[in-house]
GROMACS .gro file of N, CA, C and O in nm:
model
  332
    1MET      N    1  24.135   7.639   3.536
    1MET     CA    2  24.104   7.631   3.689
    1MET      C    3  24.138   7.479   3.699
    1MET      O    4  24.108   7.408   3.637
    2GLY      N    5  24.246   7.430   3.792
    2GLY     CA    6  24.265   7.301   3.814
    2GLY      C    7  24.194   7.270   3.942
    2GLY      O    8  24.141   7.323   3.999
    3ALA      N    9  24.239   7.104   3.967
    3ALA     CA   10  24.139   7.048   4.058
    3ALA      C   11  24.206   7.115   4.182
    3ALA      O   12  24.133   7.098   4.287
    4ASP      N   13  24.313   7.145   4.217
    4ASP     CA   14  24.355   7.237   4.370
    4ASP      C   15  24.299   7.352   4.396
    4ASP      O   16  24.342   7.411   4.457
    5ASN      N   17  24.241   7.418   4.252
    5ASN     CA   18  24.194   7.545   4.326
    5ASN      C   19  24.075   7.568   4.407
    5ASN      O   20  23.974   7.477   4.378
    6ALA      N   21  24.073   7.622   4.508
    6ALA     CA   22  23.958   7.624   4.571
    6ALA      C   23  23.831   7.650   4.539
    6ALA      O   24  23.717   7.604   4.588
    7SER      N   25  23.833   7.727   4.432
    7SER     CA   26  23.669   7.757   4.345
    7SER      C   27  23.620   7.627   4.286
    7SER      O   28  23.540   7.629   4.215
    8ALA      N   29  23.705   7.544   4.278
    8ALA     CA   30  23.669   7.401   4.226
    8ALA      C   31  23.610   7.298   4.313
    8ALA      O   32  23.563   7.191   4.272
    9THR      N   33  23.582   7.312   4.431
    9THR     CA   34  23.548   7.247   4.537
    9THR      C   35  23.365   7.246   4.534
    9THR      O   36  23.339   7.379   4.521
   10ARG      N   37  23.309   7.153   4.545
   10ARG     CA   38  23.165   7.131   4.528
   10ARG      C   39  23.112   7.071   4.647
   10ARG      O   40  23.192   7.001   4.702
   11TYR      N   41  22.994   7.096   4.694
   11TYR     CA   42  22.943   7.063   4.816
   11TYR      C   43  22.792   7.015   4.811
   11TYR      O   44  22.732   7.052   4.737
   12ILE      N   45  22.791   6.861   4.857
   12ILE     CA   46  22.668   6.791   4.848
   12ILE      C   47  22.601   6.828   5.000
   12ILE      O   48  22.662   6.795   5.107
   13LEU      N   49  22.485   6.932   4.979
   13LEU     CA   50  22.409   6.964   5.121
   13LEU      C   51  22.314   6.836   5.173
   13LEU      O   52  22.297   6.849   5.277
   14LYS      N   53  22.243   6.793   5.070
   14LYS     CA   54  22.152   6.687   5.086
   14LYS      C   55  22.135   6.590   4.991
   14LYS      O   56  22.146   6.634   4.865
   15PHE      N   57  22.111   6.446   4.986
   15PHE     CA   58  22.100   6.357   4.903
   15PHE      C   59  22.003   6.270   4.961
   15PHE      O   60  22.000   6.207   5.068
   16ALA      N   61  21.875   6.257   4.886
   16ALA     CA   62  21.776   6.201   4.927
   16ALA      C   63  21.712   6.087   4.808
   16ALA      O   64  21.657   6.181   4.712
   17PRO      N   65  21.706   5.953   4.847
   17PRO     CA   66  21.624   5.899   4.747
   17PRO      C   67  21.480   5.924   4.765
   17PRO      O   68  21.430   5.942   4.874
   18LEU      N   69  21.375   5.941   4.649
   18LEU     CA   70  21.267   5.919   4.654
   18LEU      C   71  21.203   5.827   4.660
   18LEU      O   72  21.262   5.730   4.625
   19GLU      N   73  21.035   5.802   4.649
   19GLU     CA   74  20.977   5.715   4.623
   19GLU      C   75  21.004   5.653   4.490
   19GLU      O   76  21.008   5.695   4.369
   20PRO      N   77  21.002   5.499   4.475
   20PRO     CA   78  21.023   5.429   4.376
   20PRO      C   79  20.906   5.453   4.275
   20PRO      O   80  20.791   5.478   4.287
   21VAL      N   81  20.958   5.463   4.137
   21VAL     CA   82  20.881   5.480   4.019
   21VAL      C   83  20.855   5.310   3.959
   21VAL      O   84  20.999   5.292   3.894
   22LEU      N   85  20.738   5.263   3.924
   22LEU     CA   86  20.732   5.160   3.816
   22LEU      C   87  20.693   5.195   3.695
   22LEU      O   88  20.584   5.255   3.689
   23VAL      N   89  20.762   5.168   3.606
   23VAL     CA   90  20.732   5.183   3.482
   23VAL      C   91  20.693   5.018   3.420
   23VAL      O   92  20.755   4.986   3.396
   24PRO      N   93  20.549   5.047   3.371
   24PRO     CA   94  20.483   4.919   3.337
   24PRO      C   95  20.578   4.855   3.207
   24PRO      O   96  20.649   4.955   3.111
   25GLY      N   97  20.581   4.717   3.201
   25GLY     CA   98  20.671   4.675   3.080
   25GLY      C   99  20.526   4.641   2.977
   25GLY      O  100  20.429   4.692   2.972
   26ASN      N  101  20.592   4.599   2.851
   26ASN     CA  102  20.510   4.547   2.754
   26ASN      C  103  20.585   4.401   2.692
   26ASN      O  104  20.643   4.335   2.761
   27ASP      N  105  20.526   4.373   2.573
   27ASP     CA  106  20.548   4.230   2.555
   27ASP      C  107  20.720   4.261   2.506
   27ASP      O  108  20.804   4.115   2.514
   28ASP      N  109  20.772   4.358   2.489
   28ASP     CA  110  20.914   4.345   2.485
   28ASP      C  111  21.010   4.366   2.547
   28ASP      O  112  21.143   4.315   2.552
   29GLN      N  113  20.963   4.442   2.664
   29GLN     CA  114  21.025   4.489   2.776
   29GLN      C  115  20.958   4.458   2.882
   29GLN      O  116  20.847   4.478   2.919
   30PRO      N  117  21.037   4.423   3.019
   30PRO     CA  118  20.993   4.399   3.138
   30PRO      C  119  20.963   4.515   3.222
   30PRO      O  120  21.018   4.634   3.166
   31GLU      N  121  20.907   4.486   3.309
   31GLU     CA  122  20.855   4.601   3.396
   31GLU      C  123  21.014   4.659   3.462
   31GLU      O  124  21.080   4.562   3.478
   32THR      N  125  21.016   4.797   3.471
   32THR     CA  126  21.145   4.843   3.542
   32THR      C  127  21.095   4.934   3.653
   32THR      O  128  21.005   5.021   3.675
   33GLN      N  129  21.205   4.921   3.734
   33GLN     CA  130  21.195   5.019   3.860
   33GLN      C  131  21.277   5.145   3.875
   33GLN      O  132  21.400   5.089   3.837
   34TRP      N  133  21.244   5.242   3.869
   34TRP     CA  134  21.364   5.364   3.886
   34TRP      C  135  21.348   5.412   4.048
   34TRP      O  136  21.224   5.412   4.082
   35ILE      N  137  21.453   5.481   4.069
   35ILE     CA  138  21.466   5.545   4.214
   35ILE      C  139  21.502   5.681   4.175
   35ILE      O  140  21.641   5.697   4.158
   36PRO      N  141  21.396   5.791   4.178
   36PRO     CA  142  21.456   5.909   4.181
   36PRO      C  143  21.509   5.929   4.296
   36PRO      O  144  21.514   5.906   4.427
   37VAL      N  145  21.625   6.055   4.260
   37VAL     CA  146  21.700   6.094   4.391
   37VAL      C  147  21.694   6.235   4.382
   37VAL      O  148  21.690   6.312   4.264
   38GLN      N  149  21.694   6.322   4.489
   38GLN     CA  150  21.698   6.477   4.493
   38GLN      C  151  21.835   6.492   4.559
   38GLN      O  152  21.884   6.475   4.681
   39VAL      N  153  21.927   6.578   4.509
   39VAL     CA  154  22.036   6.632   4.552
   39VAL      C  155  22.031   6.781   4.527
   39VAL      O  156  22.002   6.833   4.451
   40THR      N  157  22.073   6.814   4.659
   40THR     CA  158  22.105   6.970   4.683
   40THR      C  159  22.230   7.006   4.704
   40THR      O  160  22.294   6.896   4.802
   41GLY      N  161  22.299   7.104   4.641
   41GLY     CA  162  22.435   7.105   4.664
   41GLY      C  163  22.478   7.250   4.609
   41GLY      O  164  22.387   7.346   4.569
   42GLN      N  165  22.615   7.282   4.617
   42GLN     CA  166  22.669   7.391   4.582
   42GLN      C  167  22.744   7.386   4.449
   42GLN      O  168  22.836   7.319   4.425
   43SER      N  169  22.688   7.441   4.362
   43SER     CA  170  22.732   7.484   4.215
   43SER      C  171  22.801   7.353   4.164
   43SER      O  172  22.938   7.357   4.120
   44PHE      N  173  22.738   7.243   4.133
   44PHE     CA  174  22.756   7.142   4.071
   44PHE      C  175  22.800   7.165   3.919
   44PHE      O  176  22.763   7.239   3.851
   45LEU      N  177  22.920   7.062   3.872
   45LEU     CA  178  22.946   7.096   3.738
   45LEU      C  179  22.822   7.021   3.659
   45LEU      O  180  22.777   6.928   3.677
   46LEU      N  181  22.855   7.083   3.526
   46LEU     CA  182  22.777   6.979   3.459
   46LEU      C  183  22.761   6.840   3.416
   46LEU      O  184  22.895   6.805   3.392
   47ASN      N  185  22.666   6.741   3.427
   47ASN     CA  186  22.677   6.609   3.403
   47ASN      C  187  22.751   6.564   3.561
   47ASN      O  188  22.750   6.431   3.555
   48GLN      N  189  22.798   6.615   3.642
   48GLN     CA  190  22.860   6.569   3.763
   48GLN      C  191  22.774   6.480   3.851
   48GLN      O  192  22.825   6.393   3.886
   49ILE      N  193  22.647   6.516   3.857
   49ILE     CA  194  22.561   6.430   3.962
   49ILE      C  195  22.561   6.291   3.882
   49ILE      O  196  22.535   6.169   3.947
   50ARG      N  197  22.498   6.344   3.717
   50ARG     CA  198  22.490   6.211   3.686
   50ARG      C  199  22.601   6.102   3.676
   50ARG      O  200  22.551   5.957   3.695
   51LYS      N  201  22.698   6.151   3.657
   51LYS     CA  202  22.840   6.038   3.665
   51LYS      C  203  22.827   5.998   3.803
   51LYS      O  204  22.874   5.859   3.841
   52MET      N  205  22.814   6.062   3.905
   52MET     CA  206  22.823   6.000   4.041
   52MET      C  207  22.711   5.884   4.069
   52MET      O  208  22.765   5.813   4.117
   53ILE      N  209  22.576   5.890   4.008
   53ILE     CA  210  22.481   5.825   4.025
   53ILE      C  211  22.513   5.694   3.959
   53ILE      O  212  22.509   5.573   4.028
   54SER      N  213  22.580   5.706   3.838
   54SER     CA  214  22.621   5.617   3.770
   54SER      C  215  22.696   5.543   3.803
   54SER      O  216  22.698   5.384   3.812
   55ALA      N  217  22.804   5.594   3.874
   55ALA     CA  218  22.921   5.496   3.960
   55ALA      C  219  22.871   5.409   4.072
   55ALA      O  220  22.882   5.310   4.084
   56ALA      N  221  22.779   5.493   4.131
   56ALA     CA  222  22.707   5.421   4.231
   56ALA      C  223  22.596   5.281   4.153
   56ALA      O  224  22.614   5.190   4.230
   57VAL      N  225  22.554   5.314   4.081
   57VAL     CA  226  22.464   5.218   4.049
   57VAL      C  227  22.546   5.070   3.985
   57VAL      O  228  22.542   4.960   4.006
   58ASP      N  229  22.653   5.128   3.898
   58ASP     CA  230  22.750   5.031   3.854
   58ASP      C  231  22.828   4.951   3.980
   58ASP      O  232  22.838   4.842   3.972
   59HIS      N  233  22.862   5.008   4.096
   59HIS     CA  234  22.911   4.953   4.191
   59HIS      C  235  22.784   4.871   4.239
   59HIS      O  236  22.823   4.739   4.295
   60ALA      N  237  22.668   4.915   4.264
   60ALA     CA  238  22.539   4.814   4.346
   60ALA      C  239  22.519   4.671   4.236
   60ALA      O  240  22.504   4.584   4.278
   61ARG      N  241  22.560   4.689   4.110
   61ARG     CA  242  22.557   4.581   4.031
   61ARG      C  243  22.680   4.515   4.033
   61ARG      O  244  22.650   4.401   3.971
   62GLY      N  245  22.779   4.526   4.062
   62GLY     CA  246  22.882   4.471   4.099
   62GLY      C  247  22.997   4.475   3.955
   62GLY      O  248  23.076   4.384   3.917
   63VAL      N  249  22.975   4.587   3.853
   63VAL     CA  250  23.033   4.621   3.746
   63VAL      C  251  23.167   4.676   3.789
   63VAL      O  252  23.274   4.668   3.738
   64VAL      N  253  23.167   4.751   3.897
   64VAL     CA  254  23.306   4.828   3.938
   64VAL      C  255  23.330   4.778   4.103
   64VAL      O  256  23.194   4.771   4.164
   65SER      N  257  23.424   4.786   4.126
   65SER     CA  258  23.458   4.787   4.295
   65SER      C  259  23.475   4.881   4.354
   65SER      O  260  23.463   4.989   4.327
   66SER      N  261  23.471   4.870   4.504
   66SER     CA  262  23.480   4.986   4.581
   66SER      C  263  23.623   5.056   4.574
   66SER      O  264  23.611   5.197   4.558
   67GLU      N  265  23.718   4.988   4.519
   67GLU     CA  266  23.834   5.029   4.511
   67GLU      C  267  23.850   5.168   4.402
   67GLU      O  268  23.907   5.258   4.390
   68GLN      N  269  23.751   5.099   4.269
   68GLN     CA  270  23.761   5.161   4.177
   68GLN      C  271  23.687   5.289   4.192
   68GLN      O  272  23.734   5.391   4.149
   69VAL      N  273  23.579   5.281   4.264
   69VAL     CA  274  23.513   5.407   4.303
   69VAL      C  275  23.571   5.523   4.361
   69VAL      O  276  23.576   5.630   4.358
   70ASN      N  277  23.655   5.438   4.493
   70ASN     CA  278  23.740   5.542   4.583
   70ASN      C  279  23.837   5.605   4.492
   70ASN      O  280  23.884   5.729   4.493
   71GLN      N  281  23.918   5.531   4.408
   71GLN     CA  282  24.005   5.571   4.301
   71GLN      C  283  23.936   5.695   4.218
   71GLN      O  284  24.020   5.801   4.185
   72SER      N  285  23.829   5.695   4.189
   72SER     CA  286  23.758   5.771   4.082
   72SER      C  287  23.742   5.932   4.148
   72SER      O  288  23.746   6.021   4.091
   73MET      N  289  23.749   5.950   4.293
   73MET     CA  290  23.708   6.051   4.370
   73MET      C  291  23.860   6.107   4.392
   73MET      O  292  23.843   6.225   4.427
   74ARG      N  293  23.977   6.030   4.343
   74ARG     CA  294  24.114   6.162   4.355
   74ARG      C  295  24.112   6.257   4.230
   74ARG      O  296  24.067   6.231   4.144
   75LYS      N  297  24.166   6.355   4.284
   75LYS     CA  298  24.193   6.465   4.195
   75LYS      C  299  24.264   6.434   4.094
   75LYS      O  300  24.212   6.479   3.977
   76ASP      N  301  24.313   6.354   4.084
   76ASP     CA  302  24.452   6.300   3.987
   76ASP      C  303  24.389   6.204   3.884
   76ASP      O  304  24.467   6.139   3.793
   77CYS      N  305  24.252   6.154   3.916
   77CYS     CA  306  24.206   6.062   3.825
   77CYS      C  307  24.112   6.102   3.720
   77CYS      O  308  24.004   6.182   3.763
   78ARG      N  309  24.112   6.064   3.623
   78ARG     CA  310  24.026   6.064   3.515
   78ARG      C  311  23.943   5.939   3.487
   78ARG      O  312  24.024   5.848   3.435
   79MET      N  313  23.825   5.898   3.486
   79MET     CA  314  23.774   5.789   3.479
   79MET      C  315  23.631   5.794   3.387
   79MET      O  316  23.548   5.877   3.433
   80LYS      N  317  23.635   5.702   3.288
   80LYS     CA  318  23.499   5.738   3.202
   80LYS      C  319  23.402   5.643   3.266
   80LYS      O  320  23.437   5.522   3.344
   81VAL      N  321  23.256   5.686   3.275
   81VAL     CA  322  23.160   5.600   3.353
   81VAL      C  323  23.049   5.584   3.244
   81VAL      O  324  23.029   5.681   3.151
   82ASN      N  325  22.938   5.497   3.297
   82ASN     CA  326  22.837   5.481   3.189
   82ASN      C  327  22.748   5.585   3.250
   82ASN      O  328  22.674   5.560   3.357
   83VAL      N  329  22.669   5.668   3.133
   83VAL     CA  330  22.570   5.756   3.166
   83VAL      C  331  22.465   5.752   3.061
   83VAL      O  332  22.472   5.688   2.937
   0.00000   0.00000   0.00000
């Protein structure tokens, strides 16, 4: 099944950030804040959401550009992301 096959199309129906979670730090690690997200959609592929969130976080941190994120959405593009 290729990317042009209609059955390869996936849909996000709802994407909602939840209340932030603070993880206390210790002597070796600072306090960390996590923002859980709830994603509802149609038949996502294994690890697809993790990779999408990772790309968004990398963009927010300034590690990747808007152009790189846009390019990664193309059907003919394969790009490694931090997960």
